Short mmCIF file of C-alpha atoms in Angstrom, two decimals:
data_model
loop_
_atom_site.label_atom_id
_atom_site.label_comp_id
_atom_site.label_asym_id
_atom_site.label_seq_id
_atom_site.Cartn_x
_atom_site.Cartn_y
_atom_site.Cartn_z
CA MET A 1 -50.36 -17.26 -35.64
CA ARG A 2 -48.43 -18.84 -38.42
CA VAL A 3 -48.30 -16.52 -41.63
CA LEU A 4 -47.03 -17.22 -45.02
CA GLY A 5 -45.70 -14.12 -46.45
CA VAL A 6 -45.57 -13.93 -50.38
CA ASP A 7 -43.60 -11.21 -52.28
CA PRO A 8 -45.15 -11.78 -55.77
CA GLY A 9 -43.09 -12.06 -58.87
CA LEU A 10 -42.79 -14.40 -61.90
CA THR A 11 -39.09 -14.80 -61.88
CA ARG A 12 -38.64 -14.66 -58.13
CA CYS A 13 -41.65 -15.07 -55.76
CA GLY A 14 -40.41 -14.61 -52.37
CA ILE A 15 -41.93 -16.85 -49.58
CA GLY A 16 -41.47 -16.61 -45.80
CA VAL A 17 -43.12 -18.02 -42.96
CA VAL A 18 -43.26 -16.42 -39.33
CA GLU A 19 -45.03 -17.47 -36.35
CA GLY A 20 -45.83 -15.47 -33.32
CA VAL A 21 -48.15 -12.90 -31.80
CA ALA A 22 -47.89 -9.14 -31.80
CA GLY A 23 -45.95 -7.89 -28.68
CA ARG A 24 -43.86 -11.02 -28.41
CA PRO A 25 -40.82 -12.30 -30.11
CA LEU A 26 -41.44 -13.75 -33.58
CA THR A 27 -39.93 -16.96 -34.90
CA MET A 28 -38.98 -17.30 -38.62
CA LEU A 29 -39.75 -21.01 -39.58
CA GLY A 30 -38.95 -20.97 -43.39
CA VAL A 31 -37.55 -18.59 -46.17
CA GLY A 32 -36.95 -18.97 -49.66
CA VAL A 33 -37.90 -18.15 -53.20
CA VAL A 34 -39.90 -19.95 -55.90
CA ARG A 35 -38.17 -19.42 -59.16
CA THR A 36 -39.27 -19.50 -62.52
CA ALA A 37 -37.34 -19.17 -65.86
CA ALA A 38 -37.82 -15.85 -67.79
CA ALA A 39 -37.94 -17.76 -71.20
CA ALA A 40 -40.87 -20.12 -70.09
CA ASP A 41 -44.22 -19.59 -71.47
CA ILE A 42 -46.40 -17.72 -69.00
CA GLY A 43 -48.59 -20.60 -68.25
CA VAL A 44 -45.74 -22.91 -67.38
CA ARG A 45 -44.45 -20.12 -65.07
CA LEU A 46 -47.77 -19.55 -63.18
CA VAL A 47 -47.97 -23.40 -62.75
CA GLY A 48 -44.40 -23.45 -61.29
CA ILE A 49 -45.34 -20.73 -58.87
CA GLU A 50 -48.43 -22.55 -58.06
CA ARG A 51 -46.49 -25.89 -57.17
CA GLY A 52 -43.88 -24.00 -55.19
CA ILE A 53 -46.47 -22.03 -53.00
CA GLU A 54 -48.43 -25.54 -52.60
CA GLU A 55 -45.24 -27.13 -51.31
CA TRP A 56 -44.46 -24.37 -48.64
CA MET A 57 -48.36 -24.66 -47.62
CA ASP A 58 -47.98 -28.26 -47.43
CA ARG A 59 -44.86 -27.99 -45.37
CA PHE A 60 -45.68 -25.30 -42.85
CA SER A 61 -49.70 -25.26 -42.36
CA PRO A 62 -50.21 -21.56 -42.40
CA GLU A 63 -53.16 -20.03 -40.64
CA LEU A 64 -53.16 -16.92 -42.95
CA VAL A 65 -51.39 -15.96 -46.02
CA ALA A 66 -50.14 -12.36 -46.45
CA VAL A 67 -49.64 -11.42 -49.91
CA GLU A 68 -48.00 -7.71 -51.28
CA ARG A 69 -50.91 -5.88 -52.74
CA VAL A 70 -49.98 -4.93 -56.43
CA PHE A 71 -49.77 -1.16 -56.91
CA SER A 72 -49.29 0.71 -60.04
CA GLN A 73 -45.77 0.72 -61.54
CA HIS A 74 -44.33 2.41 -64.33
CA ASN A 75 -43.79 -0.78 -66.22
CA VAL A 76 -47.02 -2.35 -67.20
CA ARG A 77 -45.45 -5.50 -68.15
CA THR A 78 -43.84 -5.80 -64.61
CA VAL A 79 -47.15 -4.96 -62.94
CA MET A 80 -48.89 -7.82 -64.77
CA GLY A 81 -46.48 -10.31 -63.92
CA THR A 82 -46.57 -9.36 -60.38
CA ALA A 83 -50.42 -9.38 -60.44
CA GLN A 84 -50.37 -12.80 -62.09
CA ALA A 85 -48.28 -14.38 -59.39
CA SER A 86 -50.21 -12.47 -56.79
CA ALA A 87 -53.33 -14.10 -57.99
CA VAL A 88 -51.90 -17.58 -57.83
CA ALA A 89 -50.98 -17.20 -54.01
CA MET A 90 -54.51 -15.95 -53.33
CA LEU A 91 -56.04 -18.88 -55.28
CA CYS A 92 -53.93 -21.50 -53.38
CA ALA A 93 -54.82 -20.23 -50.09
CA SER A 94 -58.47 -19.87 -51.03
CA ARG A 95 -58.44 -23.24 -52.30
CA ARG A 96 -57.45 -24.46 -48.83
CA GLY A 97 -59.88 -22.07 -46.96
CA ILE A 98 -56.85 -20.21 -45.71
CA PRO A 99 -57.67 -16.35 -45.18
CA VAL A 100 -55.66 -13.93 -47.27
CA ALA A 101 -54.50 -10.46 -46.37
CA LEU A 102 -53.10 -7.92 -48.71
CA HIS A 103 -50.68 -5.42 -47.57
CA THR A 104 -49.21 -2.53 -49.65
CA PRO A 105 -45.31 -2.08 -49.70
CA SER A 106 -45.52 1.13 -47.67
CA GLU A 107 -47.66 -0.64 -44.95
CA VAL A 108 -45.08 -3.42 -44.68
CA LYS A 109 -42.21 -0.89 -44.71
CA ALA A 110 -43.93 1.31 -42.12
CA ALA A 111 -44.77 -1.65 -39.87
CA VAL A 112 -41.31 -3.30 -40.19
CA THR A 113 -39.00 -0.14 -40.30
CA GLY A 114 -41.31 2.84 -39.03
CA SER A 115 -41.11 4.40 -42.33
CA GLY A 116 -43.15 3.90 -45.34
CA ARG A 117 -40.44 4.93 -47.68
CA ALA A 118 -37.69 2.66 -46.14
CA ASP A 119 -35.34 0.97 -48.95
CA LYS A 120 -34.96 -2.71 -49.29
CA ALA A 121 -31.63 -2.65 -47.39
CA GLN A 122 -33.54 -1.27 -44.28
CA VAL A 123 -36.31 -3.76 -44.49
CA GLY A 124 -33.90 -6.52 -44.68
CA ALA A 125 -31.88 -5.15 -41.83
CA MET A 126 -34.96 -4.79 -39.74
CA VAL A 127 -36.18 -8.44 -40.71
CA THR A 128 -32.79 -9.72 -39.81
CA ARG A 129 -32.99 -7.92 -36.27
CA LEU A 130 -36.74 -8.71 -35.61
CA LEU A 131 -36.22 -12.52 -36.24
CA ARG A 132 -32.66 -12.66 -34.65
CA LEU A 133 -31.20 -13.89 -37.73
CA SER A 134 -27.38 -14.04 -38.47
CA ALA A 135 -27.78 -12.30 -41.78
CA PRO A 136 -30.46 -10.64 -43.92
CA PRO A 137 -32.22 -13.24 -46.10
CA LYS A 138 -31.10 -13.47 -49.67
CA PRO A 139 -32.52 -12.28 -52.27
CA ALA A 140 -34.26 -9.30 -51.19
CA ASP A 141 -37.60 -11.05 -52.46
CA ALA A 142 -37.16 -13.56 -49.39
CA ALA A 143 -36.77 -10.79 -46.99
CA ASP A 144 -39.69 -8.82 -48.34
CA ALA A 145 -41.73 -12.03 -47.85
CA LEU A 146 -40.91 -12.29 -44.12
CA ALA A 147 -41.55 -8.54 -43.78
CA LEU A 148 -45.11 -9.22 -45.26
CA ALA A 149 -45.59 -11.96 -42.65
CA ILE A 150 -44.35 -9.78 -39.70
CA CYS A 151 -46.59 -6.90 -40.88
CA HIS A 152 -49.70 -9.05 -40.65
CA ILE A 153 -48.92 -10.52 -37.36
CA TRP A 154 -48.50 -7.01 -35.93
CA ARG A 155 -51.35 -5.34 -37.75
CA ALA A 156 -53.91 -8.23 -37.35
CA PRO A 157 -55.22 -7.40 -33.75
CA ALA A 158 -55.79 -3.72 -34.65
CA GLN A 159 -57.47 -4.92 -37.97
CA ASN A 160 -59.62 -7.38 -36.05
CA ARG A 161 -60.84 -4.83 -33.54
CA LEU A 162 -61.58 -2.33 -36.33
CA GLN A 163 -63.79 -5.17 -38.03
CA GLN A 164 -65.53 -5.93 -34.96
CA ALA A 165 -66.40 -2.28 -34.31
CA VAL A 166 -67.66 -1.62 -37.84
CA ALA A 167 -69.70 -5.14 -37.45
CA LEU A 168 -71.05 -3.91 -34.15
CA HIS A 169 -71.82 -0.34 -35.39
CA THR A 170 -73.72 -1.95 -38.53
CA ALA A 171 -75.69 -4.30 -36.54
CA GLN A 172 -76.77 -1.47 -34.01
CA HIS A 173 -77.92 0.72 -36.90
CA ALA A 174 -79.70 -2.20 -38.52
CA SER A 175 -81.57 -2.86 -35.44
CA LYS A 176 -82.46 0.88 -34.90
CA GLY A 177 -83.90 0.79 -38.48
CA ARG A 178 -86.31 -2.17 -37.74
CA THR A 179 -87.84 -0.70 -34.36
CA ARG A 180 -88.96 2.61 -36.08
#
């Protein structure tokens, strides 16, 4: 599975591509950030993020896009920018028919480090170790994007089994309702 991880942000949108399957060594295919100027108009910034994400999708052809789920922050302005950048990533993927998965920061930290309260340095260190890199990716947004991709690759098999079980349960209850 090839996953494009996106750590959304207006100034720095982290991007990372990881390939592999759960239980096997993973491979980083690319990592970086899409940057926009803080002084630019919001529309111009969103177009810049869209172009950057589209270039990464063209180059790496991901099978899935994993985006950090926006959560409540104390600074409404920050959360709005993050949500807007997140929506751009989801739009780019959906336009191409690529599935999108959302993961909370705590889910990503727990998947990569074992603790949902890990700090950025711990996440960067584990990403470095898991992908057998010589140094943590910089800036932290890039490491976070790789962590999102890793999280999804590791969680996808369990999520798929859960979805299949729910679908089977729903189908069984629907057929029982028709036979009464």
